[in-house]
Every structure is written in structure tokens, then in C-alpha cells.
Coordinates of C-alpha atoms and ligand atoms in Angstrom, one line a residue:
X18 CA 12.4 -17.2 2.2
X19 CA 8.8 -17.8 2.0
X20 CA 6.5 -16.4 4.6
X21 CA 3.5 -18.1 6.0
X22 CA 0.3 -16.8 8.6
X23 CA -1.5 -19.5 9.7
X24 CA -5.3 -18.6 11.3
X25 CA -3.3 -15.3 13.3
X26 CA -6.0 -13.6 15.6
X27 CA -4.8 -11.3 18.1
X28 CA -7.3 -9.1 20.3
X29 CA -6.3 -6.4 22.8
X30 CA -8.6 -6.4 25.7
X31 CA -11.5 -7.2 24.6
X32 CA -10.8 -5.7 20.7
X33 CA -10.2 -8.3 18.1
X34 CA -7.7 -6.4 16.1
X35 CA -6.9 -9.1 13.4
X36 CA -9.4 -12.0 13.0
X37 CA -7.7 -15.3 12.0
X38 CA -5.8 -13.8 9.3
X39 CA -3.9 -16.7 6.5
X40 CA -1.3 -15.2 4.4
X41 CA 1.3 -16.7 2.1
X42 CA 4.3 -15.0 0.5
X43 CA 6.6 -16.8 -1.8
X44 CA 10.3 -16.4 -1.2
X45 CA 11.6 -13.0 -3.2
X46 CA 7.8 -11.5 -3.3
X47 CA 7.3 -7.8 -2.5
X48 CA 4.0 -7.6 -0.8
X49 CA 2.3 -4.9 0.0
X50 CA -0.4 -4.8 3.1
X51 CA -2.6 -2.3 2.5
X52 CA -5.7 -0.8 4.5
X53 CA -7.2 2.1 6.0
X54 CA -5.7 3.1 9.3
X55 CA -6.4 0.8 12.2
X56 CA -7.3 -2.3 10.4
X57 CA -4.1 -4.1 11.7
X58 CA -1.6 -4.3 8.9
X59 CA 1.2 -2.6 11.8
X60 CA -0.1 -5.3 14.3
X61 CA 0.1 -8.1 11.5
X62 CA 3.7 -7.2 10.9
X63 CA 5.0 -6.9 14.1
X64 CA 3.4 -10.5 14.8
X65 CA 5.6 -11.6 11.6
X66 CA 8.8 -9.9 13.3
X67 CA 8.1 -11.3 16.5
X68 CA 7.6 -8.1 18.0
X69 CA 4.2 -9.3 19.6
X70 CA 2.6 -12.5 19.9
X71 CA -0.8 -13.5 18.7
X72 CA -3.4 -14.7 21.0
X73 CA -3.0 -18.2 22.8
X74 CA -3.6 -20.7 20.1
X75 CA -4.4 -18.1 17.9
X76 CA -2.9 -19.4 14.8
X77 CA 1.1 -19.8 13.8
X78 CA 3.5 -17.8 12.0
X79 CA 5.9 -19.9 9.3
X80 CA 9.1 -19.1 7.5
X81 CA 10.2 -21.2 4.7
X82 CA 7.5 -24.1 6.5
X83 CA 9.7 -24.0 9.8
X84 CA 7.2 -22.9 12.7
X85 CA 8.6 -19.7 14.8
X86 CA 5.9 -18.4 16.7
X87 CA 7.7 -19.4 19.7
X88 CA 10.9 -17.7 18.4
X89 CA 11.6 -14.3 19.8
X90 CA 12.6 -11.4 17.0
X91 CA 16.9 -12.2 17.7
X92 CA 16.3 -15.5 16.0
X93 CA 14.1 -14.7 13.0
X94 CA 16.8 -12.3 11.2
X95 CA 14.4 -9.5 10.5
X96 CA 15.6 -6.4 9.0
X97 CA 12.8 -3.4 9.9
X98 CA 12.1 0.2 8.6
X99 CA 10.2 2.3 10.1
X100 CA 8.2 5.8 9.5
X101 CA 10.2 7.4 11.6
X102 CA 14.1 7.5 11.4
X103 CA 15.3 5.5 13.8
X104 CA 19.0 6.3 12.6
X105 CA 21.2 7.0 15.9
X106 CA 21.6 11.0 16.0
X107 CA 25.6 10.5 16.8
X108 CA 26.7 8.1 14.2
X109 CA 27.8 9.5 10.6
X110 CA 26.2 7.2 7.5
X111 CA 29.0 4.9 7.4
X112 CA 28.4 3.8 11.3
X113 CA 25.4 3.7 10.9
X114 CA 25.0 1.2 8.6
X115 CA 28.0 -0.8 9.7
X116 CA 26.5 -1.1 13.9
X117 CA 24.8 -3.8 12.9
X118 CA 27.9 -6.0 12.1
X119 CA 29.7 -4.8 14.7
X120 CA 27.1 -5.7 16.8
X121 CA 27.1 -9.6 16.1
X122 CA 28.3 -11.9 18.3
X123 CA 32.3 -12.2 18.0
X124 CA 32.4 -15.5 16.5
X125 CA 30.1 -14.3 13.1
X126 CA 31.7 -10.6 13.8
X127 CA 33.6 -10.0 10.3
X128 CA 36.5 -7.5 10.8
X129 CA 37.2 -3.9 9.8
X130 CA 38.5 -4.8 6.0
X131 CA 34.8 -7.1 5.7
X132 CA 32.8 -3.7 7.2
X133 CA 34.2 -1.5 4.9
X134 CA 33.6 -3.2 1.8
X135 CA 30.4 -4.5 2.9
X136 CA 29.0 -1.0 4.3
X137 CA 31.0 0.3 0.7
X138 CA 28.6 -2.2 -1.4
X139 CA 26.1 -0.9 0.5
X140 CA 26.2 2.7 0.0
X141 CA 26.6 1.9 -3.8
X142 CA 23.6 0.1 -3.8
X143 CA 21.7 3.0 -1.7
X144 CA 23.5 5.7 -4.3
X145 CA 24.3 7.7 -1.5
X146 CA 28.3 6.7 -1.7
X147 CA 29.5 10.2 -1.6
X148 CA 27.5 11.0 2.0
X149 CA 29.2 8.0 3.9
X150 CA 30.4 10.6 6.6
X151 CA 27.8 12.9 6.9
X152 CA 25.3 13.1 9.5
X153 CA 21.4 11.9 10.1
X154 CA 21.0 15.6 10.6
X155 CA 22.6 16.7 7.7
X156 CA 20.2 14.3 5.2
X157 CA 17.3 15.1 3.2
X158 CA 14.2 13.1 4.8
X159 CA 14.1 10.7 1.6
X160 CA 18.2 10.2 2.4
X161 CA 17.3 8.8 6.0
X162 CA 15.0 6.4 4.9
X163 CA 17.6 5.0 2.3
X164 CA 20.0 5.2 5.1
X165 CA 17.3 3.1 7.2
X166 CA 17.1 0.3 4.8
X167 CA 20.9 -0.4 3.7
X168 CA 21.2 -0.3 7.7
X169 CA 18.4 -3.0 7.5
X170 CA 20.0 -5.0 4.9
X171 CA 23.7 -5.1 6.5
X172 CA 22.7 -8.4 8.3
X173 CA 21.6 -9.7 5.5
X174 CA 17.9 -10.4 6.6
X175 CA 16.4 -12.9 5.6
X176 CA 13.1 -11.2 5.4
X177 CA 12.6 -7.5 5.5
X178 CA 9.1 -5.6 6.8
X179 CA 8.8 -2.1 6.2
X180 CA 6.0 -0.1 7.9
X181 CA 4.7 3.2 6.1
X182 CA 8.6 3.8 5.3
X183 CA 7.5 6.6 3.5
X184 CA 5.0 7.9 4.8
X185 CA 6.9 10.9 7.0
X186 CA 8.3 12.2 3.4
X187 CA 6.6 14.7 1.1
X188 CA 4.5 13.1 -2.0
X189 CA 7.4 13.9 -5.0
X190 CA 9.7 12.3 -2.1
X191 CA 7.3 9.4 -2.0
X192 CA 7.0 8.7 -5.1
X193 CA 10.9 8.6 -6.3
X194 CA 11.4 6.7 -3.3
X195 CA 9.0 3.8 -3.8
X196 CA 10.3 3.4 -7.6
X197 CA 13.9 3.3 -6.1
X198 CA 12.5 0.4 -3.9
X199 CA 10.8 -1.4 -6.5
X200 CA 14.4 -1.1 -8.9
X201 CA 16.2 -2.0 -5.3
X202 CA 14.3 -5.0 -4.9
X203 CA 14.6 -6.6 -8.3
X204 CA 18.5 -6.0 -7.4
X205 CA 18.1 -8.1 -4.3
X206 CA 15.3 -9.8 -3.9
X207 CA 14.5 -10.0 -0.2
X208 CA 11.1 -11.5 0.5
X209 CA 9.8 -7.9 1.8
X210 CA 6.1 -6.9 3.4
X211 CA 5.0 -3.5 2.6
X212 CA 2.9 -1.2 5.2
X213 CA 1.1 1.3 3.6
X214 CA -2.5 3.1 3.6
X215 CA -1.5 4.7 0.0
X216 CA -2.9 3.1 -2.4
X217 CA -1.2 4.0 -5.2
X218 CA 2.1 3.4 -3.8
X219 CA 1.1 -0.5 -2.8
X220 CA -0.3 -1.0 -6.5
X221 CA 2.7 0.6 -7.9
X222 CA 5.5 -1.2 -5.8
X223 CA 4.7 -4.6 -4.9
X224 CA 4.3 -8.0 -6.3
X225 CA 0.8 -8.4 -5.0
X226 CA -1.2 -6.6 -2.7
X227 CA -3.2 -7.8 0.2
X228 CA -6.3 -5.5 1.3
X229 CA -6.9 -5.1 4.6
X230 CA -10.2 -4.3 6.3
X231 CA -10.7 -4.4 10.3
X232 CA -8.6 -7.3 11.2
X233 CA -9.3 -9.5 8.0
X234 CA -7.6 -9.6 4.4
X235 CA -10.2 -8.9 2.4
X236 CA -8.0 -9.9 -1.2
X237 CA -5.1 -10.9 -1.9
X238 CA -3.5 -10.5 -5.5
X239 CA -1.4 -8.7 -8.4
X240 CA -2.2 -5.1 -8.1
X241 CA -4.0 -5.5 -11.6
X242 CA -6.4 -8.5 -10.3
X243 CA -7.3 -6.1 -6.9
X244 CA -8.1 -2.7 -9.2
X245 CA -9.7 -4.6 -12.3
X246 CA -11.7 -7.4 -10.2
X247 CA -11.8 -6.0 -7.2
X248 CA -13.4 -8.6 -4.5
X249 CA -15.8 -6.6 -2.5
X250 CA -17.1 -2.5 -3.1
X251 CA -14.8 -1.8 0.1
X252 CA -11.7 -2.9 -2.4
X253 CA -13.5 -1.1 -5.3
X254 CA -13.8 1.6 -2.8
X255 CA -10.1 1.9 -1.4
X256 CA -8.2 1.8 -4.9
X257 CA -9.6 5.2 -5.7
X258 CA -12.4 7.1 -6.9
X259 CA -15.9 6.4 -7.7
X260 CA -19.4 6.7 -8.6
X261 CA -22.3 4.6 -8.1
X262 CA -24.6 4.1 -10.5
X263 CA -27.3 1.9 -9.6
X264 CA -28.3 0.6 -6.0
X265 CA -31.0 -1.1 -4.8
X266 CA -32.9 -1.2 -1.0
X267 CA -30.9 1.6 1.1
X268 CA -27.2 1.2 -0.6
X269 CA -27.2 4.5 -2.7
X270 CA -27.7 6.7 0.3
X271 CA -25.2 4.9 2.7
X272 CA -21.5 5.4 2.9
X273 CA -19.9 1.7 1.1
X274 CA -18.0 1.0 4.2
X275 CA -21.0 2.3 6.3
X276 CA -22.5 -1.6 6.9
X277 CA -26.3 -2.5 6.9
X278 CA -28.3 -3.2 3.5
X279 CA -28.2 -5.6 0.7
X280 CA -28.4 -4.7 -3.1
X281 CA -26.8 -4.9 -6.2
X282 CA -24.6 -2.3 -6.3
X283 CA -23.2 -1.2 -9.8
X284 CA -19.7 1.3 -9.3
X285 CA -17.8 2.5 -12.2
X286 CA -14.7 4.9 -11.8
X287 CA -14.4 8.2 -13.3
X288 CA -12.6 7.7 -16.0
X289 CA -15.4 5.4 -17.4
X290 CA -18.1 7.6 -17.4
X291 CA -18.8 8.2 -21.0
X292 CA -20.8 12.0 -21.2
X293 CA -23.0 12.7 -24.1
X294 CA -25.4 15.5 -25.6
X295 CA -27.8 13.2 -26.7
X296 CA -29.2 9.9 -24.8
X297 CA -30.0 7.2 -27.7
X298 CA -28.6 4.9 -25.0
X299 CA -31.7 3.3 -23.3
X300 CA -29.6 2.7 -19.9
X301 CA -28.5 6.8 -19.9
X302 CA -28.7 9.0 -17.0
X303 CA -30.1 12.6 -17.5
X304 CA -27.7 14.9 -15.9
X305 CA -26.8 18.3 -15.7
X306 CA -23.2 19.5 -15.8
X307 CA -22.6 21.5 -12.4
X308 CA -18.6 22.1 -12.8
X309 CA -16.1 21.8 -15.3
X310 CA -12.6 22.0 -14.5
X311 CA -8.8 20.9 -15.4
X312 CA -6.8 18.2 -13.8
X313 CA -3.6 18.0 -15.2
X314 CA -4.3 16.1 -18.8
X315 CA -7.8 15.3 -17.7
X316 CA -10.8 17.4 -17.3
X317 CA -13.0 16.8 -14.2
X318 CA -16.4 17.3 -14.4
X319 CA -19.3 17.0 -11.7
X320 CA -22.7 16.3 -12.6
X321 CA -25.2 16.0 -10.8
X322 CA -28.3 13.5 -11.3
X323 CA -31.7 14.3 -12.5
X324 CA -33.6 10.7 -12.0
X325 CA -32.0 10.9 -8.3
X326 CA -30.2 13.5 -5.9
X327 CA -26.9 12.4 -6.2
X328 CA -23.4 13.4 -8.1
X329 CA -21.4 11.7 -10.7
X330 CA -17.8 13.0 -10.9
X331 CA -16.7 12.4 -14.5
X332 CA -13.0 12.8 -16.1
X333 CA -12.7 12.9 -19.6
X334 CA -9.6 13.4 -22.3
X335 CA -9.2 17.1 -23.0
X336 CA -10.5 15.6 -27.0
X337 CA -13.3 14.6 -25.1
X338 CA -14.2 17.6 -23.5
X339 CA -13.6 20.2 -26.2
X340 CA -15.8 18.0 -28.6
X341 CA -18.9 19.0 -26.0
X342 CA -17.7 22.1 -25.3
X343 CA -19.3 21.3 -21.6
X344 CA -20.5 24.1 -19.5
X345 CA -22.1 24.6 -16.1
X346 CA -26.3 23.9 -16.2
X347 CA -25.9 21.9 -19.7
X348 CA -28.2 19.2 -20.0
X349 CA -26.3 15.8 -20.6
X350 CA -26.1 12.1 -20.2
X351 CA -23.9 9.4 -18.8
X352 CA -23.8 6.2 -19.4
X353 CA -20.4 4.2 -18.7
X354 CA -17.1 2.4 -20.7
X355 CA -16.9 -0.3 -17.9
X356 CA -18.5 -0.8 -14.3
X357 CA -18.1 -3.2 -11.8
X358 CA -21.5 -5.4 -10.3
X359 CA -21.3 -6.5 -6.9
X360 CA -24.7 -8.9 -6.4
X361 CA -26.6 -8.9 -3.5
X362 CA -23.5 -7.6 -1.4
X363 CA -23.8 -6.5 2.3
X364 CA -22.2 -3.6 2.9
Ligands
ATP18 N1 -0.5 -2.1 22.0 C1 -1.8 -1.9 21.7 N2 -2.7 -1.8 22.7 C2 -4.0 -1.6 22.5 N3 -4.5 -1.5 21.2 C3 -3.7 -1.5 20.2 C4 -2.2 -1.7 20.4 N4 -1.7 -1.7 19.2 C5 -2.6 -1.5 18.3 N5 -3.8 -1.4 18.9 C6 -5.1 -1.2 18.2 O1 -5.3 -2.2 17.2 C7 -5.9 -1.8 16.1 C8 -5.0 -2.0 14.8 O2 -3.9 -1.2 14.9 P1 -2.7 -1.3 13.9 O3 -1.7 -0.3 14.3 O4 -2.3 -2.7 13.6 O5 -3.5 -0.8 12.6 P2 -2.9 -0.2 11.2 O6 -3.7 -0.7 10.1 O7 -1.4 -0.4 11.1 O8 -3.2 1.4 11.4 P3 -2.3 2.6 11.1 O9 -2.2 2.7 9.6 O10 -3.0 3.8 11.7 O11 -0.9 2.4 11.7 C9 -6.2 -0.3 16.3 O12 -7.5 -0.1 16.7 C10 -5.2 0.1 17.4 O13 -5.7 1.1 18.2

């Protein structure tokens, strides 16, 4: 089922937490909704749940172009995960994921025989067949959530929203988990929204991304189009690491997100920076090497500016590094493989 936000603005008191937000997701997408922490992706999702309701006449949520803004969250057949396990403490695995069909109304109730084999076909699909009559308290973290979402999917929802679902569990956790979800979801194809504040785990999971920024999507596309032509510096910013390598007016001192000041801004991430002994490159930087150290396959190393006080943070193949033989107070410079303009940009 497609999902559509039409001009959603939603304020509490007198905060404007999302700010006429329009979003589209095509039926069977996996989009991810990712931000730093208050910029309303929860607040979003719960609109599109029906959870909470946007302000009066602020804007209209539509699934497969049917309008339910009016609908309450019974109607919309939602299946929701949360951070936290919200399994019930009492119930093994099994029961668990079968209360949801024993909790439909008689008349679309199927019986014991249907449960089973539904709840069976679930546990298959969650791989966790063999724990059917354990305990919440007797799974791993990572178990629960897989727990969480066949429980979600027993209704067979026609959307399902899942808000930082991994975000209780530890990063090795996190990271099986979200390829599980990505293999999971090309089994079943549920049109699913993605809550996260990780970036790596929204580029590596979903279908597209959309950025969030204080109460407004600031892009919206593949997880390739947001890291390699990223819309704004704050999206340059958010995806990961970097340097800045030309600023004009009072940009190179100020934070990116900070606000205030125009320029051109010129970014380029570390794995870019190209470090050499001699600078035949007109465009170089003089720098000098300040530390040199491992990070896993790559070798980091901070250098610090000599035209200006600032620091470039550099990584480089361990080929790379042993050809320069680099060592703290070295005299180098840095020019870069690829960078990223933003013109006259406000930030
Ligand atoms: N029920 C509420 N009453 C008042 N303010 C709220 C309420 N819910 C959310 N907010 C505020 O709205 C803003 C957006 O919150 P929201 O939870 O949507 O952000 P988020 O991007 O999901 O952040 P996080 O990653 O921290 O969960 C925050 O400033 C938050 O304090």
C-alpha cells in the first residue's frame, strides 16, 4: 500500500515540531526517516499510525490515495515496533505472536488449527522456530525484537512503522539485525517506515531515505543519491564524517548546523583527502601531520592546517600510508579525490 503526507504540520504549544511536511512512499518501499534527535521523525510516524493527530487543517495523511486522517489507529491496520519490547512478560513466543489473532473480532477470528500454522509460518520466517515456548525473559535482546515484528506482522498489516527498533541492542546486534530486516523485507514486502538517528543503518537498510532536520525533510532519495549529492551541508553533514576545505564570510569557524552566514562552502570526506610530500598542485594545503594512527584497514591521520587554524582528518589505504612513511610534525599537503560545493548556502 502506498503511503502519502500531504502538508502535515503539527506544533505542541507553541513548538512547531514538523512544519508542513509532504512525503510519498510507493506500495512495498522500505523507507527510512532519518534525523538527529528531536527533529520529529517519532512524531511524523505516529501521525501516519494515527497515534496523534496533526494540527487543525494541518495537512492530510493518505494510504493507497484513500484520505484517513479522520481514521483512528483500529482502522488503518498498522503493525508497530518499538525500541523497547513491548512483548507481554507472561506470554511464551508462541502466544505472543498468536494474541493478535485471537484478539480479532469473532467473525474474522480464524481458529486454533489457522493460529498454529500461521504463528508456525511465522516463527519460520523470524528463524526462531525452535524458541516458540520460551519466555520474553529468557531471549537475547536481538530475539525480542524479532519476536516484536512477527507479533507485528500476524495481522497482516498493511503498512508497518518501526521506530528505532534497534536501537536498545548492542552495535554487532544492530547490525545482524538490520540485514535480517532488509532479507525479511524482500521476503514480504510490506510498505515499512524506518525510525532511526543511525545513519549507517538507514543508508544500509532501506529503499530510500528521507532526512529529517527540525520538523522538515530536508531530502528525500536512494541512500546513494543522499551520500553522493547530498542536498544541503546539514545532509553532507549527518551521513558521516568530514572536513571543510574552503569557506568564505564566517562559515569555517561556525558549527554547519550552527545557522547564520552565507558562503561557499567546499566539504570533502575523509577518505578523499589525497596527502602528499610535495605540493606541485596549485590548489594544495600546507599541513603538518599531528597523529598517525590505525583504523581497522585504514589509517587515520590528523593534520592540522598551516594557511589556517584548523584540522583535516584524513584516512588513507595502509598502501597509501606506508608509501609516506607519515610521522607526527611532517610537513605535507592535501589536496582532495572528490569534494562537494554548496554555493552561497545559509547555514
Ligand atoms: N507529546 C508531546 N508533548 C510535547 N512535546 C513533544 C511531544 N512529543 C514530542 N514532543 C517534542 O517534539 C519534538 C520532536 O519530537 P520527536 O520525538 O518527534 O523527535 P525525534 O526526531 O523522533 O527524536 P528522537 O530521536 O529523540 O526520538 C521534540 O522537541 C519533542 O520534545
Amino acid at each position: 500500500m502506498s503511503i502519502e503526507v500531504r502538508g502535515i504540520s503539527k506544533s505542541f504549544g507553541p513548538t512547531r515540531v514538523l512544519k508542513e511536511i509532504d512525503l510519498r512512499i510507493e506500495t512495498g518501499e522500505l523507507v527510512a526517516l532519518l534525523g538527529p534527535s528531536g527533529s520529529g521523525k517519532t512524531t511524523l510516524l505516529r501521525i501516519i499510525a494515527g497515534m496523534e493527530h496533526a494540527d487543525p487543517g494541518g495537512g492530510s495523511v493518505l494510504f493507497d490515495g484513500q484520505d484517513i486522517t479522520a481514521q483512528g489507529i483500529g482502522d488503518r491496520r498498522i503493525g508497530f515496533v518499538f525500541q523497547h519490547y513491548a512483548l507481554f512478560k507472561n506470554m511464551s513466543v508462541f502466544e505472543n505472536i498468536a494474541f493478535g489473532l485471537r484478539s480479532k473480532p469473532w467473525r474474522s477470528r480464524p481458529d486454533a488449527a489457522q493460529i498454529k500454522s500461521k504463528v508456525d509460518a511465522l516463527l519460520d520466517l523470524i528463524q526462531l522456530g525452535s524458541l516458540a515456548q520460551r519466555y520474553p525473559s529468557q531471549l537475547s535482546g536481538g530475539q525480542r525484537q524479532r519476536v516484536a515484528l512477527a507479533r507485528a506482522l500476524a495481522v497482516e498489516p498493511r503498512v508497518l512503522l518501526l521506530d528505532e527498533p534497534f536501537g536498545a541492542l548492542d552495535a554487532t546486534v544492530r547490525r545482524e539485525l538490520r540485514r535480517w530486516l532488509r532479507r525479511l523485507h524482500e521476503t514480504i514486502h510490506v510498505t515499512t517506515i524506518f525510525v532511526t538517528h543511525d545513519q549507517e543503518e538507514a543508508l544500509e537498510v532501506s529503499d530510500r531515505v528521507a532526512v529529517m532536520r527540525a520538523g522538515q525533510i530536508e531530502q528525500f532519495g536512494s541512500p546513494q543519491e543522499v551520500y553522493e549529492n547530498p542536498a544541503s551541508p546539514f545532509v553532507f553533514q549527518f551521513l558521516g564524517h568530514y572536513n571543510v576545505f574552503s569557506a568564505r564570510g564566517q562559515v569555517a569557524d561556525a558549527p554547519l548546523s550552527a545557522g547564520g552566514g552565507e558562503g561557499a562552502l567546499t566539504l570533502v570526506r575523509p577518505h578523499d583527502v589525497v596527502v602528499s610530500r610535495n605540493g606541485n598542485d596549485r590548489d594544495a594545503i600546507p599541513a603538518r601531520v599531528l597523529h598517525v594512527g590505525l583504523v581497522g584497514p585504514l589509517v587515520r591521520v590528523e593534520l592540522e592546517r598551516l594557511d589556517r587554524k584548523e584540522s583535516i582528518d584524513a584516512e588513507l589505504t595502509s598502501e597509501a600510508s606506508k608509501e609516506l612513511a607519515l610521522k607526527p610534525g611532517d610537513s605535507v599537503f592535501v589536496t582532495s579525490r572528490h569534494e562537494h560545493s554548496f554555493e552561497d548556502y545559509s547555514i
